[in-house]
Coordinates of C-alpha atoms and ligand atoms in Angstrom, one line a residue:
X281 CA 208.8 43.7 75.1
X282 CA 211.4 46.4 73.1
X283 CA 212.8 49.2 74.6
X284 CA 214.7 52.2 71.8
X285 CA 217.5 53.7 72.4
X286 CA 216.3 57.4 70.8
X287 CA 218.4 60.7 69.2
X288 CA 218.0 62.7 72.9
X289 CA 219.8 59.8 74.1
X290 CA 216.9 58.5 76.3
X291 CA 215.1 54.8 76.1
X292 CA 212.0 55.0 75.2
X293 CA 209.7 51.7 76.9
X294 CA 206.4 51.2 77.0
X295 CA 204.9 52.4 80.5
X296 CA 202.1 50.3 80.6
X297 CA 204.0 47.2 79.8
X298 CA 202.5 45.4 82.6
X299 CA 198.5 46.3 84.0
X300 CA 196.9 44.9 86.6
X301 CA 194.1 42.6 85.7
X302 CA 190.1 43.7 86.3
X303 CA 187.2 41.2 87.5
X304 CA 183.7 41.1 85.7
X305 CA 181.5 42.8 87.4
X306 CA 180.2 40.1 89.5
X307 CA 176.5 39.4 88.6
X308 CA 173.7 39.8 91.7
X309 CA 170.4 39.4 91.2
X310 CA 168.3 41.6 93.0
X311 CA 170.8 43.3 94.2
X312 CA 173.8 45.8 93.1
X313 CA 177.0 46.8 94.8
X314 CA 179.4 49.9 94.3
X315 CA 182.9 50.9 93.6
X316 CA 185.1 53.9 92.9
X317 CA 186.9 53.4 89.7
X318 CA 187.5 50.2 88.1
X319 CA 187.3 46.5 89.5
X320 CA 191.3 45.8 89.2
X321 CA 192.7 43.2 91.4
X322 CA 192.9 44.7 95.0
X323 CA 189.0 46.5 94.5
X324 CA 186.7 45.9 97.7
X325 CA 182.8 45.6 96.8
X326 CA 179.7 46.3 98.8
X327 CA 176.9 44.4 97.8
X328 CA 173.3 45.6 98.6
X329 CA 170.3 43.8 97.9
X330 CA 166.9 45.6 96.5
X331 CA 164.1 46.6 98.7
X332 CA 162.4 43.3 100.0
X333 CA 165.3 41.6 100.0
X334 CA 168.3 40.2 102.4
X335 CA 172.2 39.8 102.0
X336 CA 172.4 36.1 102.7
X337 CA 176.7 35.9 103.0
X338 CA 179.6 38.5 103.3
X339 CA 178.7 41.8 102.2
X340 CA 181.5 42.7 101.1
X341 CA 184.4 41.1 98.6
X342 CA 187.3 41.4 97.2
X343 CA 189.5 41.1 93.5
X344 CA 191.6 38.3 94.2
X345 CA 194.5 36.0 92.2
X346 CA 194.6 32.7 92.2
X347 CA 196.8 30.5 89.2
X348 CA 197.2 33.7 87.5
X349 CA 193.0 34.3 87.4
X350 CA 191.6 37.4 88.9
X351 CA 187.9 36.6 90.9
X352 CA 185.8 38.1 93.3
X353 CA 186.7 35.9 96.8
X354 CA 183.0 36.0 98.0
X355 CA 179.6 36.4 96.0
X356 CA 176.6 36.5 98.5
X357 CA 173.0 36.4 97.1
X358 CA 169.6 38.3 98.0
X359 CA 166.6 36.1 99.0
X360 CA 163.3 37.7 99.2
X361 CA 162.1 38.3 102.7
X362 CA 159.2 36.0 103.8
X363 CA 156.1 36.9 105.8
X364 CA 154.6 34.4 108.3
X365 CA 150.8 33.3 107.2
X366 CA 148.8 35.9 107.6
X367 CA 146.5 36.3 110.5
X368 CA 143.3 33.9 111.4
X369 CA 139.9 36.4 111.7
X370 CA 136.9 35.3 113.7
X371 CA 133.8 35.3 111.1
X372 CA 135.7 35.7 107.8
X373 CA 138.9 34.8 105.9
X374 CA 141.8 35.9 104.0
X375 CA 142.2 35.0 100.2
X376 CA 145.2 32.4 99.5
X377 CA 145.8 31.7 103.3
X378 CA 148.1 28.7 101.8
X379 CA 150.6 30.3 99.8
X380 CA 154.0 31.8 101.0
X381 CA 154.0 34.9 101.9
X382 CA 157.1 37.0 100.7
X383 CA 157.5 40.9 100.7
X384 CA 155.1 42.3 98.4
X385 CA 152.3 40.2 98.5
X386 CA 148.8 41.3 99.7
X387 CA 146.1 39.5 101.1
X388 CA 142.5 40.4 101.3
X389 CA 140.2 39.3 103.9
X390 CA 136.2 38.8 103.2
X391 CA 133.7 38.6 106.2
X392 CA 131.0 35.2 106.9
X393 CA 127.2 36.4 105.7
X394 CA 125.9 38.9 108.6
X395 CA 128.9 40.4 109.6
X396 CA 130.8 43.8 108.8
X397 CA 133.9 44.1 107.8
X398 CA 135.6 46.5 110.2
X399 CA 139.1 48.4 109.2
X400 CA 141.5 47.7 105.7
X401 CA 140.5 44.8 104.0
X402 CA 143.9 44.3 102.5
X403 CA 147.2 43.9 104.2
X404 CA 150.2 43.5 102.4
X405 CA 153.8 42.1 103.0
X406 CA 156.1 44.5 104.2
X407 CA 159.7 44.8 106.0
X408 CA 160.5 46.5 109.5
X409 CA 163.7 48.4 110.2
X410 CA 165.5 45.1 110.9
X411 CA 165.0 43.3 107.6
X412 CA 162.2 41.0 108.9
X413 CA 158.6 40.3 107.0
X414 CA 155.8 41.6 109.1
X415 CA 152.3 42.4 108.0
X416 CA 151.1 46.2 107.2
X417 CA 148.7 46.4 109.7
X418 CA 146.0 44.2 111.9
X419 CA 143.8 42.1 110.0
X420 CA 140.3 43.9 110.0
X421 CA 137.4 42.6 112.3
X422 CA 134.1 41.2 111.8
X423 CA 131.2 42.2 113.5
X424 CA 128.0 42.1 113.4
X425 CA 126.7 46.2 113.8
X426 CA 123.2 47.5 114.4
X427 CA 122.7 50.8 114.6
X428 CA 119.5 51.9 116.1
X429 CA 116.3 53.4 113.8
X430 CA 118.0 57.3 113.5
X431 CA 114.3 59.4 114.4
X432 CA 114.2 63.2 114.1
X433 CA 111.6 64.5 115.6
X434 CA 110.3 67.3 113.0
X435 CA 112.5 66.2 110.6
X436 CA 112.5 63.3 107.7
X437 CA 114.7 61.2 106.4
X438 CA 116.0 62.4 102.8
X439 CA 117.7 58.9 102.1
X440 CA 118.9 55.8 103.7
X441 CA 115.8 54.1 104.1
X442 CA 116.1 51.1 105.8
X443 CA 114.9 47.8 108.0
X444 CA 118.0 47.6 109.3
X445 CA 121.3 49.9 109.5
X446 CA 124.4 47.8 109.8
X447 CA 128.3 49.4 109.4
X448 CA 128.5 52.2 107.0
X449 CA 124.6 52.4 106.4
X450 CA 124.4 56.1 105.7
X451 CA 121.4 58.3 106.4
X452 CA 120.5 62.0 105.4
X453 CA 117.7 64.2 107.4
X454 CA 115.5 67.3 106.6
X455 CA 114.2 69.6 109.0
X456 CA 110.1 70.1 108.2
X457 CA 109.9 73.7 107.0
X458 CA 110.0 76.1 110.0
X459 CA 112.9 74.1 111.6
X460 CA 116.8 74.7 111.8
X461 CA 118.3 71.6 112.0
X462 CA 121.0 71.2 114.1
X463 CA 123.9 68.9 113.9
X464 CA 124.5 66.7 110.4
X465 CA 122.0 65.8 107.7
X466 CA 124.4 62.8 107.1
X467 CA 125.6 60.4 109.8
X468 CA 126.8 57.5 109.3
X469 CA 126.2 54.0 111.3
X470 CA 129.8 52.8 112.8
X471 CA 131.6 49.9 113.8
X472 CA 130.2 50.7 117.6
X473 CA 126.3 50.9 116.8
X474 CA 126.1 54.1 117.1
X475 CA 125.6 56.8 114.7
X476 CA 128.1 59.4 114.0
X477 CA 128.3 62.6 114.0
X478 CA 125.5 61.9 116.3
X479 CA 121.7 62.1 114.7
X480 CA 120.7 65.9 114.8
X481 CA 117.5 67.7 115.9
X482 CA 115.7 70.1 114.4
X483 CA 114.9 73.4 116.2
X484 CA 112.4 75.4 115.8
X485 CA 113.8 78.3 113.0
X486 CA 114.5 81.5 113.2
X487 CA 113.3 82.5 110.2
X488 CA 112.2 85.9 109.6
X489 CA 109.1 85.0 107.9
X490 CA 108.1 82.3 110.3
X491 CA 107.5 84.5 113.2
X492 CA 103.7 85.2 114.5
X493 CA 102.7 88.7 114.5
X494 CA 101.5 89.5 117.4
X495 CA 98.6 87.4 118.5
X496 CA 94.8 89.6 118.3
X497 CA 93.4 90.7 120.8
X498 CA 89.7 89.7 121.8
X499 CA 86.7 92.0 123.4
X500 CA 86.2 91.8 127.3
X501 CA 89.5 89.3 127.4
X502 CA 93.2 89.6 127.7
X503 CA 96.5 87.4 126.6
X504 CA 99.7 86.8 127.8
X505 CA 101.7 87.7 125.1
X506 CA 103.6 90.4 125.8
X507 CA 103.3 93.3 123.3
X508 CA 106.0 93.8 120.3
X509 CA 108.1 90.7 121.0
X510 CA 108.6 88.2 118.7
X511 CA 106.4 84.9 118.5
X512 CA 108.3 81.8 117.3
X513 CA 107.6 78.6 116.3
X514 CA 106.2 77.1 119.3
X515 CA 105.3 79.9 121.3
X516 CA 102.3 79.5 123.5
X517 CA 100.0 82.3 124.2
X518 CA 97.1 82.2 126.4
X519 CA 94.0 83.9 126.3
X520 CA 91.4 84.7 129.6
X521 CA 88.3 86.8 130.0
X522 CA 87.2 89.7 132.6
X523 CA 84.5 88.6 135.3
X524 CA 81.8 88.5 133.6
X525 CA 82.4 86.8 130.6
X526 CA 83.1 83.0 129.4
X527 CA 85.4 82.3 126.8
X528 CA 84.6 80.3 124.0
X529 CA 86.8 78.4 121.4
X530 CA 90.5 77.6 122.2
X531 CA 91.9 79.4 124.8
X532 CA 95.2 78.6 124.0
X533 CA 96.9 78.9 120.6
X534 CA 100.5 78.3 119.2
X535 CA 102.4 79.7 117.0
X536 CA 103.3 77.3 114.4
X537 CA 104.7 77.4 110.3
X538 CA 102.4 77.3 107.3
X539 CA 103.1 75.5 104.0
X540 CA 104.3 78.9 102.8
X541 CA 106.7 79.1 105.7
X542 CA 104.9 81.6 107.3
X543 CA 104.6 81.8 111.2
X544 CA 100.4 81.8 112.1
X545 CA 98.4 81.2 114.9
X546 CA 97.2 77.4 115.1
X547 CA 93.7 78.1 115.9
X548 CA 90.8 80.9 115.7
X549 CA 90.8 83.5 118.4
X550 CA 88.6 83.0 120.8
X551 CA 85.4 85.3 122.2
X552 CA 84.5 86.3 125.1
X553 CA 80.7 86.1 125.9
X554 CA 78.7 87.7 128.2
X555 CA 77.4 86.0 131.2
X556 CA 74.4 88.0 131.0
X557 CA 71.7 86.6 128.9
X558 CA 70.4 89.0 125.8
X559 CA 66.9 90.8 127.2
X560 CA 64.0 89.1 127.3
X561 CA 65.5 85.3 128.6
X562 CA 64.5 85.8 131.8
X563 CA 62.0 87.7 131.9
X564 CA 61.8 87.2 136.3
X565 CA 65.4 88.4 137.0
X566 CA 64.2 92.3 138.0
X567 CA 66.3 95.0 139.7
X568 CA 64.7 96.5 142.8
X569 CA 64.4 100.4 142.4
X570 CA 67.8 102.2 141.8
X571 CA 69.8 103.5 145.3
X572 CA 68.8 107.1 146.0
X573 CA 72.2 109.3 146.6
X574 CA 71.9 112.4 148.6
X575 CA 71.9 115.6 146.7
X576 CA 71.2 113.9 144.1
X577 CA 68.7 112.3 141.6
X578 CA 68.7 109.5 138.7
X579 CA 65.5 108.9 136.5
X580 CA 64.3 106.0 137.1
X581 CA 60.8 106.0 138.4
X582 CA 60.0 105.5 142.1
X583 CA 58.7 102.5 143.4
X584 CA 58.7 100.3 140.1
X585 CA 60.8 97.3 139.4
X586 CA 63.2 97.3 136.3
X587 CA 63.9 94.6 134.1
X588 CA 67.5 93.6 133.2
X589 CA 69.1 95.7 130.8
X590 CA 67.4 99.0 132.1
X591 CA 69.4 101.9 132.5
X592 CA 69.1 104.7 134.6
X593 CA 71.1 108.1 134.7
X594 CA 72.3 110.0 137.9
X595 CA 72.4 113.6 138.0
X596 CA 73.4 115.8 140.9
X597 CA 72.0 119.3 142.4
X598 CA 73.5 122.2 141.2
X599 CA 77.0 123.0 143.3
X600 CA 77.3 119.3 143.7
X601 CA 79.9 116.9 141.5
X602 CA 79.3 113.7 141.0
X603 CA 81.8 111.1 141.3
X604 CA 82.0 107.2 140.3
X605 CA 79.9 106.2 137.7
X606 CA 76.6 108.1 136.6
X607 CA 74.8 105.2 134.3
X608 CA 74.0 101.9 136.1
X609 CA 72.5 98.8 134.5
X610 CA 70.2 96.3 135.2
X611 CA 71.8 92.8 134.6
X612 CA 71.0 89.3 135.3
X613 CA 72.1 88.1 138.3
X614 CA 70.6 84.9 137.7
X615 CA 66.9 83.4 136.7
X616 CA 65.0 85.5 139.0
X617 CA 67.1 88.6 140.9
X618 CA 68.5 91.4 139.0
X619 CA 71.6 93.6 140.7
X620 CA 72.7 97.3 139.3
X621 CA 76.3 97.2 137.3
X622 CA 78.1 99.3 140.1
X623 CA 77.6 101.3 143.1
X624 CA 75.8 104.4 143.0
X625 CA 77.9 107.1 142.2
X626 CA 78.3 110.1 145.0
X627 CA 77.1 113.7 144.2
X628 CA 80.0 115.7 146.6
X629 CA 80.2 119.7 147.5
X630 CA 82.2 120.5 150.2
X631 CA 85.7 121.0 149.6
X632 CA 84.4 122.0 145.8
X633 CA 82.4 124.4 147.6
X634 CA 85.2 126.1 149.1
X635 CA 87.6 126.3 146.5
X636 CA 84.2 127.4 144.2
X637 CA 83.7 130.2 146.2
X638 CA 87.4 131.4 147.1
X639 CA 88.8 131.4 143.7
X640 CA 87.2 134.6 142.4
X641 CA 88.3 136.5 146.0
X642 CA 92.1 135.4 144.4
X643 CA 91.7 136.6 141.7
X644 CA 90.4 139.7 142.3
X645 CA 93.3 140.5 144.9
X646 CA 95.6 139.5 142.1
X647 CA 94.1 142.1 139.9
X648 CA 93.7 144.7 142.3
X649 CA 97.2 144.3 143.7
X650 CA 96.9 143.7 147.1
Ligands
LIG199 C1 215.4 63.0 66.1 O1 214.4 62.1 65.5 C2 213.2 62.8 65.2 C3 212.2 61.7 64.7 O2 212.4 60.6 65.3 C4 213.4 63.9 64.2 O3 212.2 64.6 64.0 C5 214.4 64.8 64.8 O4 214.7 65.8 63.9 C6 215.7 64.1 65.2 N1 216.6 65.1 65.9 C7 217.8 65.2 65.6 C8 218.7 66.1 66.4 O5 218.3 64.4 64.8
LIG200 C1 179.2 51.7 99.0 O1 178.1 51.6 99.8 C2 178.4 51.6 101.2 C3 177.1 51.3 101.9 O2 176.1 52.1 101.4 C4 179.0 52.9 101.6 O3 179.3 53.0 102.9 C5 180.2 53.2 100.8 O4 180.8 54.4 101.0 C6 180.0 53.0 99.3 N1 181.2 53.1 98.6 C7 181.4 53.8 97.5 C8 182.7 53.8 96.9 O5 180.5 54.4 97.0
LIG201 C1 122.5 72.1 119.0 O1 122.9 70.9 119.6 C2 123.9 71.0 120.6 C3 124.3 69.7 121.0 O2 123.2 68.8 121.2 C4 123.3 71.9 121.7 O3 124.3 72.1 122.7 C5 122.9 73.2 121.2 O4 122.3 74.0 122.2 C6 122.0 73.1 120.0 N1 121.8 74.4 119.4 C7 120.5 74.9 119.2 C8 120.5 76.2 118.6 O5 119.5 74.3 119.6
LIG202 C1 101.4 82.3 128.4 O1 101.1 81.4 129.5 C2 101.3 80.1 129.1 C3 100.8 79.2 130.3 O2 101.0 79.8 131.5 C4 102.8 79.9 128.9 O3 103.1 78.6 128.6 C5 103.2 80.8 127.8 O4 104.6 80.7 127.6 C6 102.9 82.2 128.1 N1 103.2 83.0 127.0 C7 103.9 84.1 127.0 C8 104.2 84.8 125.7 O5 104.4 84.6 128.1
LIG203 C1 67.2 107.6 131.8 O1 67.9 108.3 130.8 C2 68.6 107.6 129.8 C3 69.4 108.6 129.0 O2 68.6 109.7 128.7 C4 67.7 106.7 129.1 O3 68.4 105.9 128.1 C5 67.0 105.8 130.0 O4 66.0 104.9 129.4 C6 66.3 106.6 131.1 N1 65.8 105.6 132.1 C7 64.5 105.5 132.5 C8 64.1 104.5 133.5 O5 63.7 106.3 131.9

């Protein structure tokens, strides 16, 4: 309270004789406000509560007097935000239905016996953009899910055995050597029966060393299968013989995949037999005498019969050519008659004749010049 009268003639006083007086900090739980420098009579506050929590009151106050006493004219407090119960499920329940609820708290719902639990188990307390309690998400479901028996044809399953496959029953596939398999080898049974990714199929593979060579070829008889191509897994080829002849064994084989993963044909090839019984079955089936050809002879002897498997030998007269087939043979028509294997071949001149006989006048003119 003294002022000095000092040697440069100037008072010297105290400048902060008189301050202004500060409020405590007022005390919030769960919650904080903010100010600029100090909380000297005058300061405004905002008050902010902590995540989860609400302002109940004036957010804001103010450093008042009052008898001399500096106080804050308005302290609000933060309640925790309540959820409402959490949500009833069909077939199952939530742990602690009874309690309150406030922001925060979780809640874990458990299915009845038989039925899957479908989505999060747990949902938890949360707030929404307006300060109200809501739940984190739905509840999840229960169901009762069957998926059906997952088959793969050429193809077994790896694990996931089962009687039945209810939600998340997971089951993993191989492909029996020689196949590709396509798709998965895991799926999974899901909330609508059905498995996902969808139960995959084994193709037939494309592996090098499960191709067929190419399939062999049989006496008097023909295949389909078209020379130097490729024979996979499962390719079909069929065999047939010439006129004649009565095949025997499989006539159609497959190509299929060993236990060495090797591509071969699924069953012997088959033969080809002759109709034509071996000499000496039937002894009545006799060929009448050969056909006689003009200018020409064969040397079988006149008027004799010839049994089957005979052969004679046709021969023409000098300046004739024979054409067609010069050996015939006696076979079996059936128990008692014999026929010749062909027509009797022709012994020609002619035209041969001709061209015999001009030939060397050509050449000569050609030599000569002319
Ligand atoms: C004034 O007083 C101060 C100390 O109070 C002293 O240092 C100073 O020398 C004085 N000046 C004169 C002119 O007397
Ligand atoms: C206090 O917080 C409020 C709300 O977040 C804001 O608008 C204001 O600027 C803050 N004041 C100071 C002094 O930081
Ligand atoms: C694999 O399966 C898909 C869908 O079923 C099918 O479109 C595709 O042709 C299959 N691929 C082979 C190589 O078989
Ligand atoms: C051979 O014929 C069978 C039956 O007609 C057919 O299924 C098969 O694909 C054919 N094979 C070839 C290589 O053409
Ligand atoms: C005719 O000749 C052939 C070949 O020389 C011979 O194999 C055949 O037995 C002969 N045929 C007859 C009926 O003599």
């Amino acid at each position: 309270p003294l002022v000095t009268c000092l040697n440069t003639s100037l008072w010297h006083a105290n400048p902060d004789f008189c301050v202004a007086k500060s409020c405590t900090p007022p005390d919030i739980m769960n919650g904080n406000f903010n100010y600029t420098t100090d909380l000297v009579l005058g300061t405004t506050i905002i008050y902010t509560c902590d995540m989860g929590y609400r302002l109940v009151g004036q957010e804001s106050a103010q450093c008042v007097l009052h008898n001399n006493e500096v106080f804050w004219d308005n302290v609000p407090y933060c309640a925790s935000i309540p959820c409402s119960p959490p949500p009833a499920i069909e077939n199952g329940q939530s742990s602690d239905g009874n309690r309150d609820f406030t922001f925060g708290m979780a809640v874990t719902y458990t299915c009845n016996r038989g039925f899957s639990l479908i989505g999060d188990p747990t949902i938890h307390c949360t707030v929404n953009k307006d300060l109200e309690g809501v739940w984190s998400g739905p509840p999840p479901e229960c169901k009762v899910v069957r998926c059906k028996n997952p088959e793969v044809k050429n193809g077994k399953k790896l694990s996931g055995f089962g009687t039945e496959y209810t939600y998340r029953h997971t089951v993993t596939f191989e492909c029996y050597p020689g196949y590709l398999l396509n798709g998965s080898s895991t799926v999974t049974c899901e909330a609508d029966n059905s498995w996902n990714p969808p139960v995959p199929t084994c193709e037939p593979g494309q592996h090098p060393n499960a191709l067929c060579k190419e399939p062999p070829t049989v006496d008097n008889g023909m295949h389909n299968g078209t020379k130097s191509t490729d024979f996979v897994p499962g390719s079909v080829v069929v065999y047939k013989c010439k006129d004649g002849f009565t095949l025997t064994g499989a006539a159609s084989i497959h190509c299929k995949v060993d236990h060495q993963h090797q591509g071969v044909w699924s069953k012997p090839t088959p033969e080809c037999q002759s109709d034509v019984p071996p000499v000496g079955e039937h002894p009545n089936a006799l060929c009448k005498e050969p056909p006689t050809v003009d200018n020409g002879m064969h040397n079988g002897t006149k008027g004799t019969d010839f049994v089957h498997g005979s052969v004679v030998v046709y021969k023409c007269k000098d300046g004739f050519t024979l054409t067609g087939v010069g050996v015939l043979r006696c076979i079996a028509r059936d128990e008692y008659r014999g026929v010749w294997s062909k027509p009797p071949p022709e012994c020609r001149g002619g035209a041969n004749m001709i061209i015999v006989g001009i030939f060397p006048l050509l050449l000569a003119m050609l030599i000569m010049n002319i």
